[in-house]
PDB file of C-alpha atoms in Angstrom:
ATOM      1  CA  MET A1015     -26.334  18.264  -5.190  1.00 48.00           C
ATOM      2  CA  THR A1016     -29.540  16.229  -5.869  1.00 47.00           C
ATOM      3  CA  ASP A1017     -30.483  13.579  -8.278  1.00 48.00           C
ATOM      4  CA  ASP A1018     -32.470  15.889 -10.452  1.00 43.00           C
ATOM      5  CA  GLU A1019     -28.972  17.584 -11.272  1.00 73.00           C
ATOM      6  CA  GLY A1020     -27.900  14.466 -12.784  1.00 84.00           C
ATOM      7  CA  PHE A1021     -26.353  12.528 -10.133  1.00 93.00           C
ATOM      8  CA  THR A1022     -27.766   9.698  -8.857  1.00 95.00           C
ATOM      9  CA  PRO A1023     -27.670   9.113  -4.998  1.00 95.00           C
ATOM     10  CA  SER A1024     -27.040   5.839  -3.177  1.00 96.00           C
ATOM     11  CA  SER A1025     -26.230   4.606   0.321  1.00 97.00           C
ATOM     12  CA  LEU A1026     -23.593   2.076   1.155  1.00 97.00           C
ATOM     13  CA  GLN A1027     -23.208   0.056   4.352  1.00 96.00           C
ATOM     14  CA  ILE A1028     -19.523  -0.047   4.993  1.00 95.00           C
ATOM     15  CA  ARG A1029     -18.958  -2.560   8.024  1.00 90.00           C
ATOM     16  CA  ASP A1030     -21.170  -0.795  10.389  1.00 94.00           C
ATOM     17  CA  LEU A1031     -21.128   2.606   8.858  1.00 97.00           C
ATOM     18  CA  THR A1032     -23.167   4.352   6.369  1.00 97.00           C
ATOM     19  CA  VAL A1033     -21.796   6.460   3.407  1.00 98.00           C
ATOM     20  CA  VAL A1034     -23.772   8.201   0.788  1.00 97.00           C
ATOM     21  CA  VAL A1035     -22.438   8.844  -2.600  1.00 97.00           C
ATOM     22  CA  LEU A1036     -23.628  11.060  -5.451  1.00 97.00           C
ATOM     23  CA  ASP A1037     -22.670   9.571  -9.074  1.00 97.00           C
ATOM     24  CA  SER A1038     -22.625  11.407 -12.292  1.00 96.00           C
ATOM     25  CA  ARG A1039     -22.373   7.889 -14.224  1.00 95.00           C
ATOM     26  CA  PRO A1040     -23.260   5.017 -12.113  1.00 94.00           C
ATOM     27  CA  ASP A1041     -23.295   2.929 -15.191  1.00 92.00           C
ATOM     28  CA  ALA A1042     -19.756   3.615 -16.332  1.00 92.00           C
ATOM     29  CA  GLN A1043     -17.241   1.157 -17.191  1.00 90.00           C
ATOM     30  CA  PRO A1044     -14.632   0.516 -14.372  1.00 85.00           C
ATOM     31  CA  LEU A1045     -11.881   1.753 -16.423  1.00 89.00           C
ATOM     32  CA  GLU A1046     -13.566   5.172 -17.001  1.00 93.00           C
ATOM     33  CA  LYS A1047     -11.589   7.945 -15.266  1.00 97.00           C
ATOM     34  CA  ALA A1048     -13.477   9.152 -11.961  1.00 98.00           C
ATOM     35  CA  PHE A1049     -12.834  12.168  -9.827  1.00 99.00           C
ATOM     36  CA  VAL A1050     -13.884  11.137  -6.048  1.00 99.00           C
ATOM     37  CA  LEU A1051     -14.499  14.267  -3.867  1.00 99.00           C
ATOM     38  CA  VAL A1052     -13.857  14.000  -0.078  1.00 98.00           C
ATOM     39  CA  HIS A1053     -15.458  16.774   1.924  1.00 96.00           C
ATOM     40  CA  GLY A1054     -13.933  18.293   5.263  1.00 94.00           C
ATOM     41  CA  LEU A1055     -14.925  18.597   8.666  1.00 93.00           C
ATOM     42  CA  GLY A1056     -18.505  19.457   9.534  1.00 86.00           C
ATOM     43  CA  VAL A1057     -19.838  19.757   6.041  1.00 88.00           C
ATOM     44  CA  SER A1058     -20.763  17.551   3.013  1.00 88.00           C
ATOM     45  CA  SER A1059     -20.793  17.118  -0.506  1.00 90.00           C
ATOM     46  CA  LEU A1060     -23.209  20.219  -0.711  1.00 86.00           C
ATOM     47  CA  TYR A1061     -20.382  22.441  -1.179  1.00 88.00           C
ATOM     48  CA  PHE A1062     -18.740  20.385  -3.990  1.00 94.00           C
ATOM     49  CA  ARG A1063     -21.755  21.505  -6.148  1.00 90.00           C
ATOM     50  CA  GLU A1064     -19.788  24.033  -8.387  1.00 92.00           C
ATOM     51  CA  LEU A1065     -16.696  21.725  -8.695  1.00 96.00           C
ATOM     52  CA  ALA A1066     -18.677  18.852  -9.425  1.00 96.00           C
ATOM     53  CA  ARG A1067     -20.748  20.485 -12.174  1.00 95.00           C
ATOM     54  CA  HIS A1068     -17.403  21.868 -13.940  1.00 96.00           C
ATOM     55  CA  LEU A1069     -15.841  18.381 -13.550  1.00 98.00           C
ATOM     56  CA  ARG A1070     -18.859  16.330 -14.873  1.00 96.00           C
ATOM     57  CA  PRO A1071     -18.113  17.149 -18.753  1.00 96.00           C
ATOM     58  CA  HIS A1072     -14.690  15.621 -18.505  1.00 97.00           C
ATOM     59  CA  ALA A1073     -15.044  12.585 -16.424  1.00 97.00           C
ATOM     60  CA  ARG A1074     -16.976  10.396 -14.269  1.00 98.00           C
ATOM     61  CA  VAL A1075     -17.684  12.298 -10.507  1.00 98.00           C
ATOM     62  CA  VAL A1076     -18.402  10.623  -7.357  1.00 98.00           C
ATOM     63  CA  THR A1077     -19.120  12.999  -4.238  1.00 98.00           C
ATOM     64  CA  VAL A1078     -18.770  11.204  -0.862  1.00 98.00           C
ATOM     65  CA  ASP A1079     -20.765  11.960   2.639  1.00 96.00           C
ATOM     66  CA  LEU A1080     -18.691  10.193   4.921  1.00 96.00           C
ATOM     67  CA  PRO A1081     -20.113   8.604   8.153  1.00 96.00           C
ATOM     68  CA  GLY A1082     -21.916  11.257  10.358  1.00 93.00           C
ATOM     69  CA  PHE A1083     -21.622  14.061   7.408  1.00 92.00           C
ATOM     70  CA  GLY A1084     -24.552  15.328   5.173  1.00 88.00           C
ATOM     71  CA  ARG A1085     -27.093  12.439   4.621  1.00 90.00           C
ATOM     72  CA  ALA A1086     -24.915   9.682   6.330  1.00 93.00           C
ATOM     73  CA  ALA A1087     -26.185   8.472   9.696  1.00 92.00           C
ATOM     74  CA  THR A1088     -23.844   9.533  12.569  1.00 91.00           C
ATOM     75  CA  PRO A1089     -22.067   6.447  13.845  1.00 94.00           C
ATOM     76  CA  GLU A1090     -22.260   5.443  17.542  1.00 90.00           C
ATOM     77  CA  ARG A1091     -18.635   5.938  18.184  1.00 92.00           C
ATOM     78  CA  THR A1092     -16.069   8.512  17.336  1.00 93.00           C
ATOM     79  CA  LEU A1093     -14.043   7.837  14.319  1.00 96.00           C
ATOM     80  CA  ARG A1094     -10.308   8.639  13.461  1.00 97.00           C
ATOM     81  CA  ILE A1095      -8.919   9.876  10.177  1.00 98.00           C
ATOM     82  CA  ALA A1096      -7.865   6.124   9.611  1.00 98.00           C
ATOM     83  CA  SER A1097     -11.331   4.867   9.906  1.00 98.00           C
ATOM     84  CA  PHE A1098     -12.575   7.313   7.479  1.00 98.00           C
ATOM     85  CA  ALA A1099      -9.784   6.357   5.273  1.00 99.00           C
ATOM     86  CA  LEU A1100     -10.521   2.771   5.361  1.00 98.00           C
ATOM     87  CA  VAL A1101     -14.345   3.657   4.328  1.00 98.00           C
ATOM     88  CA  LEU A1102     -13.314   5.618   1.779  1.00 98.00           C
ATOM     89  CA  ASN A1103     -11.224   2.729   0.340  1.00 98.00           C
ATOM     90  CA  GLU A1104     -13.794   0.349   0.724  1.00 98.00           C
ATOM     91  CA  THR A1105     -16.178   2.834  -1.081  1.00 98.00           C
ATOM     92  CA  ILE A1106     -14.143   3.038  -4.024  1.00 98.00           C
ATOM     93  CA  GLU A1107     -13.685  -0.863  -4.194  1.00 97.00           C
ATOM     94  CA  ARG A1108     -17.471  -1.138  -3.784  1.00 96.00           C
ATOM     95  CA  LEU A1109     -18.159   1.150  -6.867  1.00 96.00           C
ATOM     96  CA  GLY A1110     -15.630  -0.499  -9.042  1.00 96.00           C
ATOM     97  CA  LEU A1111     -13.536   2.454  -9.462  1.00 96.00           C
ATOM     98  CA  ALA A1112     -10.307   1.269 -11.388  1.00 95.00           C
ATOM     99  CA  ASP A1113      -9.038   4.826 -12.430  1.00 96.00           C
ATOM    100  CA  ALA A1114      -9.882   6.960  -9.561  1.00 98.00           C
ATOM    101  CA  VAL A1115      -8.351  10.490  -8.957  1.00 99.00           C
ATOM    102  CA  LEU A1116      -8.994  11.523  -5.272  1.00 99.00           C
ATOM    103  CA  VAL A1117      -9.895  15.198  -4.415  1.00 99.00           C
ATOM    104  CA  GLY A1118      -9.955  16.350  -0.729  1.00 99.00           C
ATOM    105  CA  HIS A1119     -10.590  19.606   0.790  1.00 98.00           C
ATOM    106  CA  SER A1120      -9.384  20.551   4.373  1.00 97.00           C
ATOM    107  CA  MET A1121      -9.972  17.488   6.619  1.00 98.00           C
ATOM    108  CA  GLY A1122     -10.815  15.769   3.561  1.00 98.00           C
ATOM    109  CA  VAL A1123      -7.088  16.009   2.326  1.00 99.00           C
ATOM    110  CA  GLN A1124      -6.037  14.028   5.595  1.00 99.00           C
ATOM    111  CA  VAL A1125      -8.716  11.336   4.456  1.00 99.00           C
ATOM    112  CA  VAL A1126      -7.307  11.090   0.990  1.00 99.00           C
ATOM    113  CA  VAL A1127      -3.666  10.962   2.217  1.00 99.00           C
ATOM    114  CA  GLU A1128      -4.148   8.110   4.799  1.00 99.00           C
ATOM    115  CA  ALA A1129      -6.542   6.268   2.043  1.00 99.00           C
ATOM    116  CA  LEU A1130      -3.220   6.606  -0.282  1.00 99.00           C
ATOM    117  CA  ARG A1131      -0.912   5.700   2.545  1.00 98.00           C
ATOM    118  CA  ARG A1132      -2.686   2.368   3.134  1.00 98.00           C
ATOM    119  CA  ARG A1133      -3.573   1.935  -0.403  1.00 98.00           C
ATOM    120  CA  PRO A1134      -1.665   3.387  -2.899  1.00 97.00           C
ATOM    121  CA  SER A1135      -3.152   1.523  -5.667  1.00 97.00           C
ATOM    122  CA  ILE A1136      -6.625   2.672  -4.762  1.00 98.00           C
ATOM    123  CA  ALA A1137      -5.961   5.976  -6.874  1.00 98.00           C
ATOM    124  CA  THR A1138      -3.936   7.015  -9.657  1.00 97.00           C
ATOM    125  CA  ALA A1139      -3.295  10.497  -8.204  1.00 98.00           C
ATOM    126  CA  ALA A1140      -4.940  13.275  -5.868  1.00 99.00           C
ATOM    127  CA  VAL A1141      -5.625  16.766  -5.561  1.00 99.00           C
ATOM    128  CA  LEU A1142      -5.163  18.219  -2.031  1.00 99.00           C
ATOM    129  CA  ILE A1143      -7.377  21.436  -1.568  1.00 99.00           C
ATOM    130  CA  GLY A1144      -6.584  23.614   1.456  1.00 98.00           C
ATOM    131  CA  PRO A1145      -4.450  20.845   3.560  1.00 99.00           C
ATOM    132  CA  VAL A1146      -4.994  21.088   7.339  1.00 98.00           C
ATOM    133  CA  VAL A1147      -3.700  21.137  10.008  1.00 98.00           C
ATOM    134  CA  ASN A1148      -0.325  23.256   9.674  1.00 97.00           C
ATOM    135  CA  GLY A1149       2.129  21.210  11.653  1.00 95.00           C
ATOM    136  CA  ALA A1150       3.536  24.520  13.110  1.00 96.00           C
ATOM    137  CA  GLU A1151       0.108  25.529  14.604  1.00 96.00           C
ATOM    138  CA  ARG A1152      -1.502  22.403  15.820  1.00 96.00           C
ATOM    139  CA  ARG A1153      -3.078  23.838  18.694  1.00 96.00           C
ATOM    140  CA  ALA A1154      -7.110  24.087  18.996  1.00 95.00           C
ATOM    141  CA  PRO A1155      -7.289  27.920  19.804  1.00 96.00           C
ATOM    142  CA  THR A1156      -4.944  28.574  16.713  1.00 97.00           C
ATOM    143  CA  VAL A1157      -6.803  26.666  14.458  1.00 94.00           C
ATOM    144  CA  VAL A1158     -10.081  28.061  15.327  1.00 91.00           C
ATOM    145  CA  ARG A1159      -8.420  31.568  14.848  1.00 94.00           C
ATOM    146  CA  ARG A1160      -7.042  30.667  11.653  1.00 94.00           C
ATOM    147  CA  PHE A1161     -10.590  29.227  10.275  1.00 90.00           C
ATOM    148  CA  LEU A1162     -12.151  32.558  11.287  1.00 90.00           C
ATOM    149  CA  GLN A1163      -9.427  34.806   9.517  1.00 93.00           C
ATOM    150  CA  ALA A1164      -9.925  32.424   6.433  1.00 91.00           C
ATOM    151  CA  ALA A1165     -13.795  32.893   6.801  1.00 88.00           C
ATOM    152  CA  ALA A1166     -13.449  36.681   6.982  1.00 89.00           C
ATOM    153  CA  LYS A1167     -12.033  36.593   3.275  1.00 91.00           C
ATOM    154  CA  GLU A1168     -15.089  34.497   1.870  1.00 86.00           C
ATOM    155  CA  THR A1169     -17.780  35.884   0.002  1.00 84.00           C
ATOM    156  CA  PRO A1170     -21.400  35.167   1.458  1.00 81.00           C
ATOM    157  CA  ALA A1171     -22.001  33.028  -1.878  1.00 77.00           C
ATOM    158  CA  SER A1172     -18.816  30.875  -0.950  1.00 76.00           C
ATOM    159  CA  ALA A1173     -19.723  30.631   2.784  1.00 75.00           C
ATOM    160  CA  TRP A1174     -23.254  29.407   2.192  1.00 74.00           C
ATOM    161  CA  PRO A1175     -22.770  26.040   0.968  1.00 69.00           C
ATOM    162  CA  SER A1176     -20.649  25.182   4.003  1.00 68.00           C
ATOM    163  CA  VAL A1177     -23.112  26.808   6.332  1.00 70.00           C
ATOM    164  CA  ARG A1178     -25.863  24.615   4.876  1.00 68.00           C
ATOM    165  CA  ALA A1179     -23.815  21.503   5.227  1.00 65.00           C
ATOM    166  CA  TRP A1180     -22.764  22.331   8.798  1.00 65.00           C
ATOM    167  CA  LEU A1181     -26.303  22.640   9.655  1.00 66.00           C
ATOM    168  CA  SER A1182     -26.993  19.314   8.448  1.00 64.00           C
ATOM    169  CA  CYS A1183     -24.015  17.651  10.278  1.00 64.00           C
ATOM    170  CA  GLY A1184     -24.751  19.560  13.666  1.00 65.00           C
ATOM    171  CA  PRO A1185     -22.250  20.566  16.471  1.00 74.00           C
ATOM    172  CA  ARG A1186     -22.010  17.173  18.082  1.00 76.00           C
ATOM    173  CA  TRP A1187     -20.460  15.366  15.491  1.00 78.00           C
ATOM    174  CA  PHE A1188     -18.135  18.327  14.520  1.00 82.00           C
ATOM    175  CA  ILE A1189     -16.757  18.639  18.270  1.00 87.00           C
ATOM    176  CA  ASP A1190     -16.459  14.684  18.366  1.00 90.00           C
ATOM    177  CA  THR A1191     -14.239  14.567  15.087  1.00 93.00           C
ATOM    178  CA  PHE A1192     -12.354  17.787  15.745  1.00 94.00           C
ATOM    179  CA  PRO A1193      -9.701  16.248  18.143  1.00 96.00           C
ATOM    180  CA  ALA A1194      -8.913  13.590  15.258  1.00 97.00           C
ATOM    181  CA  MET A1195      -8.446  16.221  12.718  1.00 97.00           C
ATOM    182  CA  LEU A1196      -6.408  18.107  14.793  1.00 97.00           C
ATOM    183  CA  ALA A1197      -4.028  15.277  15.956  1.00 97.00           C
ATOM    184  CA  TYR A1198      -3.438  13.826  12.311  1.00 98.00           C
ATOM    185  CA  PRO A1199       0.176  14.228  11.283  1.00 98.00           C
ATOM    186  CA  LEU A1200      -0.255  15.268   7.823  1.00 99.00           C
ATOM    187  CA  GLU A1201       3.539  16.260   7.132  1.00 98.00           C
ATOM    188  CA  GLU A1202       4.497  12.949   8.330  1.00 98.00           C
ATOM    189  CA  ARG A1203       1.971  10.780   6.519  1.00 98.00           C
ATOM    190  CA  ILE A1204       2.492  12.686   3.253  1.00 99.00           C
ATOM    191  CA  ALA A1205       5.926  11.168   3.099  1.00 98.00           C
ATOM    192  CA  GLU A1206       4.650   7.791   2.355  1.00 98.00           C
ATOM    193  CA  VAL A1207       2.460   8.553  -0.478  1.00 98.00           C
ATOM    194  CA  ARG A1208       4.230   7.786  -3.636  1.00 97.00           C
ATOM    195  CA  ASN A1209       1.157   8.926  -6.037  1.00 98.00           C
ATOM    196  CA  ASP A1210       1.215  12.206  -8.173  1.00 98.00           C
ATOM    197  CA  LEU A1211      -0.157  15.002  -5.988  1.00 99.00           C
ATOM    198  CA  ALA A1212      -1.379  18.562  -6.944  1.00 99.00           C
ATOM    199  CA  ILE A1213      -1.573  20.890  -3.612  1.00 99.00           C
ATOM    200  CA  ILE A1214      -3.815  23.946  -4.130  1.00 99.00           C
ATOM    201  CA  ALA A1215      -5.232  26.822  -1.642  1.00 98.00           C
ATOM    202  CA  GLY A1216      -6.126  30.332  -1.638  1.00 98.00           C
ATOM    203  CA  GLU A1217      -3.862  33.210  -0.986  1.00 98.00           C
ATOM    204  CA  HIS A1218      -6.080  34.295   2.013  1.00 97.00           C
ATOM    205  CA  ASP A1219      -6.248  30.636   3.353  1.00 97.00           C
ATOM    206  CA  ARG A1220      -4.699  31.120   6.665  1.00 97.00           C
ATOM    207  CA  LEU A1221      -5.338  27.412   7.342  1.00 97.00           C
ATOM    208  CA  ALA A1222      -3.127  26.362   4.573  1.00 98.00           C
ATOM    209  CA  PRO A1223      -0.636  29.312   4.099  1.00 98.00           C
ATOM    210  CA  GLY A1224       2.029  29.131   1.393  1.00 98.00           C
ATOM    211  CA  PRO A1225       5.078  28.228   3.522  1.00 98.00           C
ATOM    212  CA  TRP A1226       2.926  25.029   4.798  1.00 98.00           C
ATOM    213  CA  LEU A1227       2.160  23.939   1.191  1.00 98.00           C
ATOM    214  CA  GLY A1228       5.844  24.265   0.584  1.00 98.00           C
ATOM    215  CA  ILE A1229       6.584  21.857   3.371  1.00 98.00           C
ATOM    216  CA  LEU A1230       4.118  19.395   2.148  1.00 98.00           C
ATOM    217  CA  ARG A1231       5.534  19.704  -1.223  1.00 98.00           C
ATOM    218  CA  ASP A1232       8.955  19.110  -0.135  1.00 98.00           C
ATOM    219  CA  LEU A1233       8.118  16.214   2.107  1.00 98.00           C
ATOM    220  CA  ALA A1234       5.556  14.215  -0.137  1.00 98.00           C
ATOM    221  CA  GLY A1235       7.073  10.993  -1.465  1.00 95.00           C
ATOM    222  CA  GLY A1236       5.591  11.136  -4.968  1.00 91.00           C
ATOM    223  CA  VAL A1237       7.694  12.217  -8.221  1.00 91.00           C
ATOM    224  CA  ARG A1238       5.461  14.769  -9.398  1.00 97.00           C
ATOM    225  CA  VAL A1239       4.077  17.239  -6.669  1.00 98.00           C
ATOM    226  CA  THR A1240       2.956  20.792  -7.754  1.00 98.00           C
ATOM    227  CA  VAL A1241       1.640  23.564  -5.523  1.00 98.00           C
ATOM    228  CA  ASP A1242      -0.805  26.274  -6.756  1.00 98.00           C
ATOM    229  CA  ILE A1243      -1.854  29.332  -4.623  1.00 98.00           C
ATOM    230  CA  VAL A1244      -4.772  31.095  -6.087  1.00 98.00           C
ATOM    231  CA  PRO A1245      -4.827  34.826  -5.900  1.00 98.00           C
ATOM    232  CA  GLY A1246      -8.042  36.343  -4.330  1.00 96.00           C
ATOM    233  CA  ALA A1247      -9.120  33.076  -2.918  1.00 96.00           C
ATOM    234  CA  SER A1248      -9.759  31.743   0.949  1.00 96.00           C
ATOM    235  CA  HIS A1249     -10.291  28.190   1.995  1.00 95.00           C
ATOM    236  CA  GLN A1250     -13.460  27.825  -0.153  1.00 94.00           C
ATOM    237  CA  VAL A1251     -11.204  28.102  -3.281  1.00 96.00           C
ATOM    238  CA  MET A1252     -13.125  25.312  -4.936  1.00 96.00           C
ATOM    239  CA  VAL A1253     -16.474  27.174  -4.684  1.00 93.00           C
ATOM    240  CA  THR A1254     -14.998  30.813  -5.787  1.00 94.00           C
ATOM    241  CA  HIS A1255     -12.536  29.607  -8.254  1.00 96.00           C
ATOM    242  CA  PRO A1256     -13.952  26.102  -9.482  1.00 96.00           C
ATOM    243  CA  GLN A1257     -12.088  26.579 -12.835  1.00 97.00           C
ATOM    244  CA  ARG A1258      -8.470  26.890 -11.125  1.00 98.00           C
ATOM    245  CA  VAL A1259      -9.261  23.642  -9.226  1.00 98.00           C
ATOM    246  CA  VAL A1260     -10.755  21.761 -12.191  1.00 98.00           C
ATOM    247  CA  SER A1261      -7.499  23.023 -13.949  1.00 98.00           C
ATOM    248  CA  ALA A1262      -5.397  21.222 -11.321  1.00 98.00           C
ATOM    249  CA  CYS A1263      -7.698  18.256 -11.378  1.00 99.00           C
ATOM    250  CA  LEU A1264      -7.498  17.614 -15.116  1.00 98.00           C
ATOM    251  CA  ASP A1265      -3.793  17.995 -15.319  1.00 98.00           C
ATOM    252  CA  ILE A1266      -2.981  15.751 -12.461  1.00 98.00           C
ATOM    253  CA  ALA A1267      -5.468  13.297 -14.175  1.00 97.00           C
ATOM    254  CA  GLY A1268      -3.553  13.499 -17.490  1.00 96.00           C
ATOM    255  CA  LEU A1269      -6.921  14.887 -19.114  1.00 95.00           C
ATOM    256  CA  THR A1270      -5.433  18.134 -20.391  1.00 86.00           C
TER     257      THR A1270
END
């Protein structure tokens, strides 16, 4: 996304780290509902283009390029998921978002869950798209194999936004951040999250298979936790089936 598509870019310094945001309504009132989109490993907000476009008529939409990804400068040190979560929370505070719904994809799910675990009041609810890493398969070769299996089910149109974003990130930061993603115990941390959650993934997403989604649902600490498996979709479900993800977002946000 670029500013000529109706999103205003800005760069924020959070401590010694850079975050780049695209905001559909930067002049909105603090209490206006806002969806905050958080990308996964090695990519950027670029692959949220379709989802953001579909969400925009319903609420304020903010996409975040975390440090080292997209247009955000690469830090001099390796960051853990907790560091990304702290940056996300401070970004939301800096933007004055008082009624946010967090939307994370892949590693972005980990960042969202950690952000909520640390600051439950930072958002009213969250949508977790293609959550990783499956606790039964927390081994690097297995995760890579599952990624390739999921990628084989993507269409060229759904794969291209991620390829573009990965090229902008580069391999070094991907390699530096991968161990932090692999080590994060999502199934343990989600139990500490009391917010309402909507978990969604594609039926062909081998990184986020149905049994794993069920485990997360059962372990989550919130009162309302839903699971939706989208037929025909894979890991990039928000690209191939944006309306299905929009429905989950609007429902958990109370906008239906």
